[in-house]
mmCIF file of C-alpha atoms in Angstrom:
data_model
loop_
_atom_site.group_PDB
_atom_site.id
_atom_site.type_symbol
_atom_site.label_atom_id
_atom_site.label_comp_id
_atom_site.label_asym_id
_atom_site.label_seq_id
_atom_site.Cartn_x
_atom_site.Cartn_y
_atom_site.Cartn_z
ATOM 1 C CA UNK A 1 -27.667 18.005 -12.628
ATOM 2 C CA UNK A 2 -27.714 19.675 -9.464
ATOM 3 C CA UNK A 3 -30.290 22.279 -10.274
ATOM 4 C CA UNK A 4 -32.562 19.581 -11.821
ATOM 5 C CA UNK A 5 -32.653 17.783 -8.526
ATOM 6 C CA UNK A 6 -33.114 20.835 -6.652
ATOM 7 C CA UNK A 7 -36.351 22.122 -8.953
ATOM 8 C CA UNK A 8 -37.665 18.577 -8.242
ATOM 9 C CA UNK A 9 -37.186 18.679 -4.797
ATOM 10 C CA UNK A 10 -38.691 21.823 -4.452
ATOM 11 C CA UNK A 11 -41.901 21.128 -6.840
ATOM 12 C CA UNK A 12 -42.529 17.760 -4.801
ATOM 13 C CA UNK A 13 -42.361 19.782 -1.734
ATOM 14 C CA UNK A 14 -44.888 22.138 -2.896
ATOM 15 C CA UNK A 15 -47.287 19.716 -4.246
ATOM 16 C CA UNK A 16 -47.074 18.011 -0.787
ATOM 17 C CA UNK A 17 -48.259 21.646 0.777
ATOM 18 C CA UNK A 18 -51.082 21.937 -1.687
ATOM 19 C CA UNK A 19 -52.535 18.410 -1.066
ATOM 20 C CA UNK A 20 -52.563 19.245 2.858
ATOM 21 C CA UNK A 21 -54.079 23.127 2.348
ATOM 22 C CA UNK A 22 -56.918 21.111 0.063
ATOM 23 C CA UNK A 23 -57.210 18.411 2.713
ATOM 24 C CA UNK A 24 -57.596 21.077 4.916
ATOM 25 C CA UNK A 25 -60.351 22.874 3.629
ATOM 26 C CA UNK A 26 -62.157 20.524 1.700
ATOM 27 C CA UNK A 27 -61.014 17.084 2.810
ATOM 28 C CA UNK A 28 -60.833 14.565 5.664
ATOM 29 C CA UNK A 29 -59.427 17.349 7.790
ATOM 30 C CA UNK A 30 -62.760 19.349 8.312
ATOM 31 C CA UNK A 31 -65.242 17.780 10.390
ATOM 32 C CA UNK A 32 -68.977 17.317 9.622
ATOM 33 C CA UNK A 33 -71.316 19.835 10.682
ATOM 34 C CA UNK A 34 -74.532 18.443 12.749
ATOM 35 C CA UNK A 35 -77.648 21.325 12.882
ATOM 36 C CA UNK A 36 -78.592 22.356 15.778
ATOM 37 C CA UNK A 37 -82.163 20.452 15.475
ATOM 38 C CA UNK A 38 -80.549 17.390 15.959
ATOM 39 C CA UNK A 39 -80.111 16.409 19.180
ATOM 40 C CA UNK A 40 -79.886 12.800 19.082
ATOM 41 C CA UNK A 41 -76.989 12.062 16.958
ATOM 42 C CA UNK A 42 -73.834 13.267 15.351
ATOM 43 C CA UNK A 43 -73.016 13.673 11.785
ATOM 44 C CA UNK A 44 -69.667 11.731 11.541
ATOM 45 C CA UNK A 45 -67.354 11.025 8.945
ATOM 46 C CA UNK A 46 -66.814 7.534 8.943
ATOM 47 C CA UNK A 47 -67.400 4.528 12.050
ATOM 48 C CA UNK A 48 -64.864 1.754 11.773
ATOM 49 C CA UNK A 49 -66.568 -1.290 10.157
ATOM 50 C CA UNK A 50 -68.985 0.719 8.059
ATOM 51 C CA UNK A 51 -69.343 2.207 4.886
ATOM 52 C CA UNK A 52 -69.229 5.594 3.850
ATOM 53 C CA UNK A 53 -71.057 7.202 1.499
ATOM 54 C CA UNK A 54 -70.341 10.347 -0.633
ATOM 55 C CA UNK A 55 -72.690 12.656 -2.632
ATOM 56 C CA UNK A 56 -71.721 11.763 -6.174
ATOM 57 C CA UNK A 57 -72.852 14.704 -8.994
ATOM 58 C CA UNK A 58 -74.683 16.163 -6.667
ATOM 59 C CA UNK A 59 -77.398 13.704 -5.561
ATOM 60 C CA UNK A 60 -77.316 13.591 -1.648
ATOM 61 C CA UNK A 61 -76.577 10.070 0.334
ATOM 62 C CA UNK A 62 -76.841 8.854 3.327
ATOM 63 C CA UNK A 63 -74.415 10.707 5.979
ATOM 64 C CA UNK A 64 -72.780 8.124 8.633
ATOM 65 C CA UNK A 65 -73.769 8.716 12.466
ATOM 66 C CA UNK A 66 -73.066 8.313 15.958
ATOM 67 C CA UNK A 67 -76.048 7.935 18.076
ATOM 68 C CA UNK A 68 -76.466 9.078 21.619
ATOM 69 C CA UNK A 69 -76.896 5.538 23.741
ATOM 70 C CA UNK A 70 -80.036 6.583 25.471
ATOM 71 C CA UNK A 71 -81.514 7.051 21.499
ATOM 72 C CA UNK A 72 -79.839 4.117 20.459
ATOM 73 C CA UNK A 73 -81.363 2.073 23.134
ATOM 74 C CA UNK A 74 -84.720 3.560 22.646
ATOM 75 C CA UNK A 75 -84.478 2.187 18.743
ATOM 76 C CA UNK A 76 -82.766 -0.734 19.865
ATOM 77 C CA UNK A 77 -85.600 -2.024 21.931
ATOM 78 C CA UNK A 78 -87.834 -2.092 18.845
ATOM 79 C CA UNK A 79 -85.382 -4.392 17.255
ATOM 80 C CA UNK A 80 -85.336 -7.116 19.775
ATOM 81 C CA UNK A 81 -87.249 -9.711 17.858
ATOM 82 C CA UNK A 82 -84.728 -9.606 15.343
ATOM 83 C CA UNK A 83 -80.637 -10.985 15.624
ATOM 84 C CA UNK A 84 -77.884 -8.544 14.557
ATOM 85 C CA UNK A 85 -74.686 -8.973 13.747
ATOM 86 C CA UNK A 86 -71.565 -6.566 14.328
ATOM 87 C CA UNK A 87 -70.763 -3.840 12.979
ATOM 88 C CA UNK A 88 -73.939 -1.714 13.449
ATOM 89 C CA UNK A 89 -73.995 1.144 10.916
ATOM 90 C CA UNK A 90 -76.063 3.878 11.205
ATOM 91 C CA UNK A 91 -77.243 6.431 8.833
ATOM 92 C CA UNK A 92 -79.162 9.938 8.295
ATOM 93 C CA UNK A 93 -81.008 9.387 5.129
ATOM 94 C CA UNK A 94 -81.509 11.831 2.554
ATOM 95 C CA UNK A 95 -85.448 12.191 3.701
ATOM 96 C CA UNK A 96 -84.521 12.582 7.139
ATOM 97 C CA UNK A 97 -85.254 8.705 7.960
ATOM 98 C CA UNK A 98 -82.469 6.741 10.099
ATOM 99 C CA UNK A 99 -81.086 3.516 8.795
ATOM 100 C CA UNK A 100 -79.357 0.769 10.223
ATOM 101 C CA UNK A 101 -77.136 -1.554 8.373
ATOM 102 C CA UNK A 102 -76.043 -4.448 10.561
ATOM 103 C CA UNK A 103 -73.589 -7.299 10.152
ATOM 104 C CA UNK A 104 -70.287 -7.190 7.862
ATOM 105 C CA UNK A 105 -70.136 -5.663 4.495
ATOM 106 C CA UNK A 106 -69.365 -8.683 2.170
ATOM 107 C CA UNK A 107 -71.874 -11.203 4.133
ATOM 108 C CA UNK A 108 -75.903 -11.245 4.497
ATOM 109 C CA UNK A 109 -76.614 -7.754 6.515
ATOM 110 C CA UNK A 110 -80.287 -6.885 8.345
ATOM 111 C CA UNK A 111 -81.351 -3.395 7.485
ATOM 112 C CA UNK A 112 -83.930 -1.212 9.524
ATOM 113 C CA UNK A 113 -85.307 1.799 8.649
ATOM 114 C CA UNK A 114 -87.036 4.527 11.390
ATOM 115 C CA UNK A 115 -89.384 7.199 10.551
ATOM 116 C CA UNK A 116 -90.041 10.146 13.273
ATOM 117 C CA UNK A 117 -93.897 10.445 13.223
ATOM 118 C CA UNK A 118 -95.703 13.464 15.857
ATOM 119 C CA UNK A 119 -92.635 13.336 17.498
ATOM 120 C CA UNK A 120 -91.780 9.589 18.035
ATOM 121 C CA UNK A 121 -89.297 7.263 16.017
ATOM 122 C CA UNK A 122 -90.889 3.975 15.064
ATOM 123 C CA UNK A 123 -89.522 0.858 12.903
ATOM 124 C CA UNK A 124 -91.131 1.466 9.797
ATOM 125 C CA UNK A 125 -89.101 -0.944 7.284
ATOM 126 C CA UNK A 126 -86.847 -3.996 8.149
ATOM 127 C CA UNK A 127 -85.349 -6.287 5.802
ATOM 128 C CA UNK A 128 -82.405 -9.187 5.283
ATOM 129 C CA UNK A 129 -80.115 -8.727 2.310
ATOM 130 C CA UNK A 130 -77.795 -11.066 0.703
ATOM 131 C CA UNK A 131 -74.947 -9.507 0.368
ATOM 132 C CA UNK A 132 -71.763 -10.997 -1.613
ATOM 133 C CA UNK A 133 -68.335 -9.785 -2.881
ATOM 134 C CA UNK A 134 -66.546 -11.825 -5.090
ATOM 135 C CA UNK A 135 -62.777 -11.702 -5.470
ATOM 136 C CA UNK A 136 -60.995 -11.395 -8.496
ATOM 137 C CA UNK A 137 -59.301 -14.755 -9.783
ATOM 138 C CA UNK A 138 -55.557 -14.407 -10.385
#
């Protein structure tokens, strides 16, 4: 009975190891590479409030970012006509547009889309959407 409990021991031990090595190299563990041609944000993994997104058989998606404030502001000031509600998500888009999700997740969200044309970001899309999550009844 002893040996049994050992052998389990030891297997749950080394399933443990081989779900932090894969964390490691392929998980939440290794950070998100931003190229060097952009210069006004960071690729990021996640921003509290926000959703992620994640590439599902193969088809890209938009990558969570951190804007620099100065950039931020700059994109900001095109918005000021408009209200928007916490959290402000922002996203690299597959086609290199940014996109800004704003208000909470399960409640009617703004969302603003920026183009870079010769060299200067403009609003080029902005809409309201009626968002909703319903909740299982028990």
């Amino acid at each position: 009975m002893r040996l049994v409990a050992k052998l389990l021991v030891h297997l749950a031990s080394m399933r443990l190891a081989c779900t932090v090595v894969a964390m490691a190299l392929f998980g939440c563990a290794q950070p998100i590479k931003t190229p060097e041609y952009i210069t006004e944000w960071q690729r990021v993994r996640s921003v509290e409030g926000c959703v992620s997104f994640v590439p599902y058989k193969g088809r890209p998606a938009d990558i969570s970012i951190r804007l620099k404030p100065e950039f931020e502001a700059g994109l900001s000031d095109q918005l000021k006509a408009y209200t928007l509600d916490a959290p402000l998500c922002w996203y690299e888009m597959p086609s290199g547009d940014l996109l800004l999700r704003a208000g909470p997740f399960c409640a009617p969200q703004k969302e603003a889309q920026f183009r870079k044309e010769a060299g200067t970001w403009s609003l080029s899309r902005f809409e309201e959407m009626y968002v909703s999550c319903l909740q299982k009844k028990k």
